[in-house]
């Protein structure tokens, strides 16, 4: 049973009391008082069940629908009905399985395509290429990445900060 009480401008209480057509989830009841109206949002306890009216006492096919739902609850367990105006639903369990499969194969498209490109070069390169990439990156503090071991192996890689930035050495 739902009851609402409101204090009016003339100091009289306004009480509205009625039985709802079906059960609701009490924790999900929201009420918002606006200038011209009061909005009350209710979450149905049985999401697939269609209420023909808000009140339980309304006669007609709605009461038969409630009785049918109570008699055959297994029919209500399926996915909620969709309407032409509804957005297409997505099976997130299926999406998660696809992502895990791509991760296992190493084919997951990262949000950083450039980083993925360098990972691919590193993983498919020979030993000299990997050695050159690691040495150049570490010695330059992340400012140089080279794949040419003949050039990088012969000398120390200098740190070359981006234009407009300057290098500061760490002081202990």
JSON list of C-alpha atoms in Angstrom, two decimals:
[
{"chain": "A", "resi": 1, "resn": "UNK", "atom": "CA", "xyz": [0.00, 0.00, 0.00]},
{"chain": "A", "resi": 2, "resn": "UNK", "atom": "CA", "xyz": [1.33, 3.40, -0.98]},
{"chain": "A", "resi": 3, "resn": "UNK", "atom": "CA", "xyz": [0.60, 6.52, 1.04]},
{"chain": "A", "resi": 4, "resn": "UNK", "atom": "CA", "xyz": [1.68, 10.06, 0.36]},
{"chain": "A", "resi": 5, "resn": "UNK", "atom": "CA", "xyz": [1.23, 13.04, 2.64]},
{"chain": "A", "resi": 6, "resn": "UNK", "atom": "CA", "xyz": [1.92, 16.64, 1.67]},
{"chain": "A", "resi": 7, "resn": "UNK", "atom": "CA", "xyz": [1.63, 19.94, 3.51]},
{"chain": "A", "resi": 8, "resn": "UNK", "atom": "CA", "xyz": [-0.37, 22.43, 1.41]},
{"chain": "A", "resi": 9, "resn": "UNK", "atom": "CA", "xyz": [-0.13, 26.22, 1.31]},
{"chain": "A", "resi": 10, "resn": "UNK", "atom": "CA", "xyz": [-3.21, 26.53, 3.46]},
{"chain": "A", "resi": 11, "resn": "UNK", "atom": "CA", "xyz": [-1.67, 24.37, 6.22]},
{"chain": "A", "resi": 12, "resn": "UNK", "atom": "CA", "xyz": [-3.91, 21.42, 5.36]},
{"chain": "A", "resi": 13, "resn": "UNK", "atom": "CA", "xyz": [-2.40, 17.99, 4.86]},
{"chain": "A", "resi": 14, "resn": "UNK", "atom": "CA", "xyz": [-3.06, 16.24, 1.57]},
{"chain": "A", "resi": 15, "resn": "UNK", "atom": "CA", "xyz": [-3.09, 12.45, 1.84]},
{"chain": "A", "resi": 16, "resn": "UNK", "atom": "CA", "xyz": [-3.25, 10.09, -1.14]},
{"chain": "A", "resi": 17, "resn": "UNK", "atom": "CA", "xyz": [-3.56, 6.42, -0.30]},
{"chain": "A", "resi": 18, "resn": "UNK", "atom": "CA", "xyz": [-4.05, 3.42, -2.62]},
{"chain": "A", "resi": 19, "resn": "UNK", "atom": "CA", "xyz": [-2.85, -0.14, -3.31]},
{"chain": "A", "resi": 20, "resn": "UNK", "atom": "CA", "xyz": [-0.33, -0.47, -6.12]},
{"chain": "A", "resi": 21, "resn": "UNK", "atom": "CA", "xyz": [-1.07, -2.92, -8.95]},
{"chain": "A", "resi": 22, "resn": "UNK", "atom": "CA", "xyz": [2.00, -5.02, -8.12]},
{"chain": "A", "resi": 23, "resn": "UNK", "atom": "CA", "xyz": [5.00, -5.17, -5.84]},
{"chain": "A", "resi": 24, "resn": "UNK", "atom": "CA", "xyz": [7.88, -2.68, -6.07]},
{"chain": "A", "resi": 25, "resn": "UNK", "atom": "CA", "xyz": [11.47, -2.70, -4.80]},
{"chain": "A", "resi": 26, "resn": "UNK", "atom": "CA", "xyz": [11.35, -0.41, -1.73]},
{"chain": "A", "resi": 27, "resn": "UNK", "atom": "CA", "xyz": [15.04, 0.55, -1.90]},
{"chain": "A", "resi": 28, "resn": "UNK", "atom": "CA", "xyz": [14.58, 1.92, -5.43]},
{"chain": "A", "resi": 29, "resn": "UNK", "atom": "CA", "xyz": [11.66, 4.27, -4.71]},
{"chain": "A", "resi": 30, "resn": "UNK", "atom": "CA", "xyz": [12.58, 7.87, -5.57]},
{"chain": "A", "resi": 31, "resn": "UNK", "atom": "CA", "xyz": [10.49, 10.97, -4.98]},
{"chain": "A", "resi": 32, "resn": "UNK", "atom": "CA", "xyz": [11.26, 14.44, -6.30]},
{"chain": "A", "resi": 33, "resn": "UNK", "atom": "CA", "xyz": [9.24, 17.53, -5.46]},
{"chain": "A", "resi": 34, "resn": "UNK", "atom": "CA", "xyz": [9.25, 20.11, -8.22]},
{"chain": "A", "resi": 35, "resn": "UNK", "atom": "CA", "xyz": [7.47, 23.48, -8.51]},
{"chain": "A", "resi": 36, "resn": "UNK", "atom": "CA", "xyz": [4.51, 22.15, -10.45]},
{"chain": "A", "resi": 37, "resn": "UNK", "atom": "CA", "xyz": [4.50, 18.44, -9.67]},
{"chain": "A", "resi": 38, "resn": "UNK", "atom": "CA", "xyz": [5.76, 15.57, -7.56]},
{"chain": "A", "resi": 39, "resn": "UNK", "atom": "CA", "xyz": [7.55, 12.80, -9.46]},
{"chain": "A", "resi": 40, "resn": "UNK", "atom": "CA", "xyz": [7.66, 9.35, -7.90]},
{"chain": "A", "resi": 41, "resn": "UNK", "atom": "CA", "xyz": [9.74, 6.62, -9.56]},
{"chain": "A", "resi": 42, "resn": "UNK", "atom": "CA", "xyz": [9.10, 3.00, -8.68]},
{"chain": "A", "resi": 43, "resn": "UNK", "atom": "CA", "xyz": [10.99, -0.12, -9.77]},
{"chain": "A", "resi": 44, "resn": "UNK", "atom": "CA", "xyz": [8.76, -3.15, -10.36]},
{"chain": "A", "resi": 45, "resn": "UNK", "atom": "CA", "xyz": [9.65, -6.28, -8.43]},
{"chain": "A", "resi": 46, "resn": "UNK", "atom": "CA", "xyz": [8.74, -8.30, -11.57]},
{"chain": "A", "resi": 47, "resn": "UNK", "atom": "CA", "xyz": [10.38, -6.40, -14.47]},
{"chain": "A", "resi": 48, "resn": "UNK", "atom": "CA", "xyz": [8.63, -8.33, -17.28]},
{"chain": "A", "resi": 49, "resn": "UNK", "atom": "CA", "xyz": [5.14, -7.77, -15.88]},
{"chain": "A", "resi": 50, "resn": "UNK", "atom": "CA", "xyz": [3.05, -5.09, -17.60]},
{"chain": "A", "resi": 51, "resn": "UNK", "atom": "CA", "xyz": [0.88, -2.96, -15.32]},
{"chain": "A", "resi": 52, "resn": "UNK", "atom": "CA", "xyz": [-2.30, -1.76, -17.03]},
{"chain": "A", "resi": 53, "resn": "UNK", "atom": "CA", "xyz": [-2.84, 0.81, -14.30]},
{"chain": "A", "resi": 54, "resn": "UNK", "atom": "CA", "xyz": [-1.07, 2.07, -11.20]},
{"chain": "A", "resi": 55, "resn": "UNK", "atom": "CA", "xyz": [-3.77, 0.95, -8.78]},
{"chain": "A", "resi": 56, "resn": "UNK", "atom": "CA", "xyz": [-4.58, -2.62, -7.84]},
{"chain": "A", "resi": 57, "resn": "UNK", "atom": "CA", "xyz": [-8.35, -2.12, -7.83]},
{"chain": "A", "resi": 58, "resn": "UNK", "atom": "CA", "xyz": [-8.53, -1.34, -11.55]},
{"chain": "A", "resi": 59, "resn": "UNK", "atom": "CA", "xyz": [-10.72, -3.96, -13.23]},
{"chain": "A", "resi": 60, "resn": "UNK", "atom": "CA", "xyz": [-10.14, -5.45, -16.62]},
{"chain": "A", "resi": 61, "resn": "UNK", "atom": "CA", "xyz": [-7.43, -7.43, -18.38]},
{"chain": "A", "resi": 62, "resn": "UNK", "atom": "CA", "xyz": [-4.75, -6.07, -16.04]},
{"chain": "A", "resi": 63, "resn": "UNK", "atom": "CA", "xyz": [-6.03, -8.12, -13.12]},
{"chain": "A", "resi": 64, "resn": "UNK", "atom": "CA", "xyz": [-6.02, -11.21, -15.32]},
{"chain": "A", "resi": 65, "resn": "UNK", "atom": "CA", "xyz": [-2.44, -10.41, -16.31]},
{"chain": "A", "resi": 66, "resn": "UNK", "atom": "CA", "xyz": [-1.36, -10.36, -12.65]},
{"chain": "A", "resi": 67, "resn": "UNK", "atom": "CA", "xyz": [-3.07, -13.67, -11.98]},
{"chain": "A", "resi": 68, "resn": "UNK", "atom": "CA", "xyz": [-1.40, -15.21, -15.06]},
{"chain": "A", "resi": 69, "resn": "UNK", "atom": "CA", "xyz": [1.98, -13.91, -13.96]},
{"chain": "A", "resi": 70, "resn": "UNK", "atom": "CA", "xyz": [1.54, -15.39, -10.49]},
{"chain": "A", "resi": 71, "resn": "UNK", "atom": "CA", "xyz": [0.48, -18.74, -11.96]},
{"chain": "A", "resi": 72, "resn": "UNK", "atom": "CA", "xyz": [3.38, -18.94, -14.46]},
{"chain": "A", "resi": 73, "resn": "UNK", "atom": "CA", "xyz": [6.41, -17.14, -13.01]},
{"chain": "A", "resi": 74, "resn": "UNK", "atom": "CA", "xyz": [8.82, -19.03, -15.30]},
{"chain": "A", "resi": 75, "resn": "UNK", "atom": "CA", "xyz": [7.47, -17.10, -18.29]},
{"chain": "A", "resi": 76, "resn": "UNK", "atom": "CA", "xyz": [8.42, -13.80, -16.65]},
{"chain": "A", "resi": 77, "resn": "UNK", "atom": "CA", "xyz": [12.04, -14.81, -16.09]},
{"chain": "A", "resi": 78, "resn": "UNK", "atom": "CA", "xyz": [13.12, -14.14, -19.70]},
{"chain": "A", "resi": 79, "resn": "UNK", "atom": "CA", "xyz": [14.59, -10.88, -20.93]},
{"chain": "A", "resi": 80, "resn": "UNK", "atom": "CA", "xyz": [12.40, -7.81, -20.49]},
{"chain": "A", "resi": 81, "resn": "UNK", "atom": "CA", "xyz": [10.24, -6.82, -23.42]},
{"chain": "A", "resi": 82, "resn": "UNK", "atom": "CA", "xyz": [11.64, -4.37, -25.90]},
{"chain": "A", "resi": 83, "resn": "UNK", "atom": "CA", "xyz": [9.70, -1.66, -27.66]},
{"chain": "A", "resi": 84, "resn": "UNK", "atom": "CA", "xyz": [10.31, -0.03, -31.05]},
{"chain": "A", "resi": 85, "resn": "UNK", "atom": "CA", "xyz": [11.61, 3.07, -29.29]},
{"chain": "A", "resi": 86, "resn": "UNK", "atom": "CA", "xyz": [14.01, 1.03, -27.14]},
{"chain": "A", "resi": 87, "resn": "UNK", "atom": "CA", "xyz": [17.69, 0.98, -27.94]},
{"chain": "A", "resi": 88, "resn": "UNK", "atom": "CA", "xyz": [19.12, -2.36, -28.97]},
{"chain": "A", "resi": 89, "resn": "UNK", "atom": "CA", "xyz": [20.40, -4.28, -25.94]},
{"chain": "A", "resi": 90, "resn": "UNK", "atom": "CA", "xyz": [23.88, -5.74, -25.82]},
{"chain": "A", "resi": 91, "resn": "UNK", "atom": "CA", "xyz": [24.85, -9.05, -24.24]},
{"chain": "A", "resi": 92, "resn": "UNK", "atom": "CA", "xyz": [27.74, -7.85, -22.07]},
{"chain": "A", "resi": 93, "resn": "UNK", "atom": "CA", "xyz": [28.68, -11.41, -21.11]},
{"chain": "A", "resi": 94, "resn": "UNK", "atom": "CA", "xyz": [29.32, -12.14, -24.80]},
{"chain": "A", "resi": 95, "resn": "UNK", "atom": "CA", "xyz": [31.35, -8.92, -25.19]},
{"chain": "A", "resi": 96, "resn": "UNK", "atom": "CA", "xyz": [33.47, -9.84, -22.17]},
{"chain": "A", "resi": 97, "resn": "UNK", "atom": "CA", "xyz": [34.12, -13.32, -23.60]},
{"chain": "A", "resi": 98, "resn": "UNK", "atom": "CA", "xyz": [35.21, -11.79, -26.94]},
{"chain": "A", "resi": 99, "resn": "UNK", "atom": "CA", "xyz": [37.60, -9.38, -25.17]},
{"chain": "A", "resi": 100, "resn": "UNK", "atom": "CA", "xyz": [39.15, -12.21, -23.14]},
{"chain": "A", "resi": 101, "resn": "UNK", "atom": "CA", "xyz": [39.59, -14.27, -26.30]},
{"chain": "A", "resi": 102, "resn": "UNK", "atom": "CA", "xyz": [41.33, -11.35, -28.06]},
{"chain": "A", "resi": 103, "resn": "UNK", "atom": "CA", "xyz": [43.56, -10.78, -25.02]},
{"chain": "A", "resi": 104, "resn": "UNK", "atom": "CA", "xyz": [44.61, -14.44, -25.02]},
{"chain": "A", "resi": 105, "resn": "UNK", "atom": "CA", "xyz": [45.47, -14.25, -28.72]},
{"chain": "A", "resi": 106, "resn": "UNK", "atom": "CA", "xyz": [47.27, -10.92, -28.21]},
{"chain": "A", "resi": 107, "resn": "UNK", "atom": "CA", "xyz": [45.05, -9.26, -30.80]},
{"chain": "A", "resi": 108, "resn": "UNK", "atom": "CA", "xyz": [43.33, -6.78, -28.50]},
{"chain": "A", "resi": 109, "resn": "UNK", "atom": "CA", "xyz": [43.31, -3.34, -30.08]},
{"chain": "A", "resi": 110, "resn": "UNK", "atom": "CA", "xyz": [44.75, -1.12, -27.36]},
{"chain": "A", "resi": 111, "resn": "UNK", "atom": "CA", "xyz": [43.55, 2.41, -26.79]},
{"chain": "A", "resi": 112, "resn": "UNK", "atom": "CA", "xyz": [47.16, 3.35, -27.66]},
{"chain": "A", "resi": 113, "resn": "UNK", "atom": "CA", "xyz": [47.76, 2.24, -31.27]},
{"chain": "A", "resi": 114, "resn": "UNK", "atom": "CA", "xyz": [51.29, 3.66, -31.32]},
{"chain": "A", "resi": 115, "resn": "UNK", "atom": "CA", "xyz": [52.23, 1.65, -28.24]},
{"chain": "A", "resi": 116, "resn": "UNK", "atom": "CA", "xyz": [50.76, -1.44, -29.89]},
{"chain": "A", "resi": 117, "resn": "UNK", "atom": "CA", "xyz": [52.88, -0.73, -32.96]},
{"chain": "A", "resi": 118, "resn": "UNK", "atom": "CA", "xyz": [56.07, -0.57, -30.88]},
{"chain": "A", "resi": 119, "resn": "UNK", "atom": "CA", "xyz": [55.13, -3.74, -28.99]},
{"chain": "A", "resi": 120, "resn": "UNK", "atom": "CA", "xyz": [54.69, -5.51, -32.31]},
{"chain": "A", "resi": 121, "resn": "UNK", "atom": "CA", "xyz": [58.10, -4.30, -33.56]},
{"chain": "A", "resi": 122, "resn": "UNK", "atom": "CA", "xyz": [59.74, -5.43, -30.30]},
{"chain": "A", "resi": 123, "resn": "UNK", "atom": "CA", "xyz": [58.07, -8.86, -30.25]},
{"chain": "A", "resi": 124, "resn": "UNK", "atom": "CA", "xyz": [58.74, -9.61, -33.93]},
{"chain": "A", "resi": 125, "resn": "UNK", "atom": "CA", "xyz": [62.23, -8.12, -34.06]},
{"chain": "A", "resi": 126, "resn": "UNK", "atom": "CA", "xyz": [65.49, -10.01, -33.79]},
{"chain": "A", "resi": 127, "resn": "UNK", "atom": "CA", "xyz": [67.77, -9.89, -30.73]},
{"chain": "A", "resi": 128, "resn": "UNK", "atom": "CA", "xyz": [69.71, -6.85, -31.99]},
{"chain": "A", "resi": 129, "resn": "UNK", "atom": "CA", "xyz": [66.50, -4.90, -32.60]},
{"chain": "A", "resi": 130, "resn": "UNK", "atom": "CA", "xyz": [65.20, -5.63, -29.09]},
{"chain": "A", "resi": 131, "resn": "UNK", "atom": "CA", "xyz": [68.58, -4.77, -27.54]},
{"chain": "A", "resi": 132, "resn": "UNK", "atom": "CA", "xyz": [68.71, -1.45, -29.48]},
{"chain": "A", "resi": 133, "resn": "UNK", "atom": "CA", "xyz": [65.17, -0.53, -28.43]},
{"chain": "A", "resi": 134, "resn": "UNK", "atom": "CA", "xyz": [65.83, -1.21, -24.74]},
{"chain": "A", "resi": 135, "resn": "UNK", "atom": "CA", "xyz": [69.24, 0.53, -24.65]},
{"chain": "A", "resi": 136, "resn": "UNK", "atom": "CA", "xyz": [68.09, 3.64, -26.53]},
{"chain": "A", "resi": 137, "resn": "UNK", "atom": "CA", "xyz": [64.94, 4.02, -24.46]},
{"chain": "A", "resi": 138, "resn": "UNK", "atom": "CA", "xyz": [66.65, 3.56, -21.07]},
{"chain": "A", "resi": 139, "resn": "UNK", "atom": "CA", "xyz": [69.74, 5.70, -21.78]},
{"chain": "A", "resi": 140, "resn": "UNK", "atom": "CA", "xyz": [67.68, 8.57, -23.22]},
{"chain": "A", "resi": 141, "resn": "UNK", "atom": "CA", "xyz": [65.16, 8.57, -20.36]},
{"chain": "A", "resi": 142, "resn": "UNK", "atom": "CA", "xyz": [62.39, 7.61, -22.79]},
{"chain": "A", "resi": 143, "resn": "UNK", "atom": "CA", "xyz": [63.08, 10.30, -25.41]},
{"chain": "A", "resi": 144, "resn": "UNK", "atom": "CA", "xyz": [64.69, 8.06, -28.07]},
{"chain": "A", "resi": 145, "resn": "UNK", "atom": "CA", "xyz": [63.59, 4.68, -29.40]},
{"chain": "A", "resi": 146, "resn": "UNK", "atom": "CA", "xyz": [65.83, 3.16, -32.04]},
{"chain": "A", "resi": 147, "resn": "UNK", "atom": "CA", "xyz": [65.89, -0.26, -33.71]},
{"chain": "A", "resi": 148, "resn": "UNK", "atom": "CA", "xyz": [69.39, 0.14, -35.21]},
{"chain": "A", "resi": 149, "resn": "UNK", "atom": "CA", "xyz": [71.86, -1.72, -32.98]},
{"chain": "A", "resi": 150, "resn": "UNK", "atom": "CA", "xyz": [74.85, -0.76, -35.16]},
{"chain": "A", "resi": 151, "resn": "UNK", "atom": "CA", "xyz": [74.20, 2.92, -34.38]},
{"chain": "A", "resi": 152, "resn": "UNK", "atom": "CA", "xyz": [72.99, 2.60, -30.75]},
{"chain": "A", "resi": 153, "resn": "UNK", "atom": "CA", "xyz": [75.45, -0.10, -29.60]},
{"chain": "A", "resi": 154, "resn": "UNK", "atom": "CA", "xyz": [78.51, 1.96, -30.49]},
{"chain": "A", "resi": 155, "resn": "UNK", "atom": "CA", "xyz": [77.79, 5.00, -28.29]},
{"chain": "A", "resi": 156, "resn": "UNK", "atom": "CA", "xyz": [75.76, 6.26, -25.35]},
{"chain": "A", "resi": 157, "resn": "UNK", "atom": "CA", "xyz": [72.33, 7.55, -26.36]},
{"chain": "A", "resi": 158, "resn": "UNK", "atom": "CA", "xyz": [71.87, 11.17, -25.36]},
{"chain": "A", "resi": 159, "resn": "UNK", "atom": "CA", "xyz": [68.65, 12.43, -23.85]},
{"chain": "A", "resi": 160, "resn": "UNK", "atom": "CA", "xyz": [66.92, 14.71, -26.35]},
{"chain": "A", "resi": 161, "resn": "UNK", "atom": "CA", "xyz": [63.83, 16.29, -24.78]},
{"chain": "A", "resi": 162, "resn": "UNK", "atom": "CA", "xyz": [61.01, 17.52, -27.03]},
{"chain": "A", "resi": 163, "resn": "UNK", "atom": "CA", "xyz": [61.21, 21.03, -28.46]},
{"chain": "A", "resi": 164, "resn": "UNK", "atom": "CA", "xyz": [60.41, 23.67, -25.84]},
{"chain": "A", "resi": 165, "resn": "UNK", "atom": "CA", "xyz": [61.41, 21.40, -22.92]},
{"chain": "A", "resi": 166, "resn": "UNK", "atom": "CA", "xyz": [64.70, 21.14, -21.10]},
{"chain": "A", "resi": 167, "resn": "UNK", "atom": "CA", "xyz": [66.51, 18.30, -19.39]},
{"chain": "A", "resi": 168, "resn": "UNK", "atom": "CA", "xyz": [66.96, 18.39, -15.60]},
{"chain": "A", "resi": 169, "resn": "UNK", "atom": "CA", "xyz": [69.23, 15.82, -13.96]},
{"chain": "A", "resi": 170, "resn": "UNK", "atom": "CA", "xyz": [68.04, 14.20, -10.74]},
{"chain": "A", "resi": 171, "resn": "UNK", "atom": "CA", "xyz": [69.91, 15.48, -7.69]},
{"chain": "A", "resi": 172, "resn": "UNK", "atom": "CA", "xyz": [70.04, 13.25, -4.62]}
]
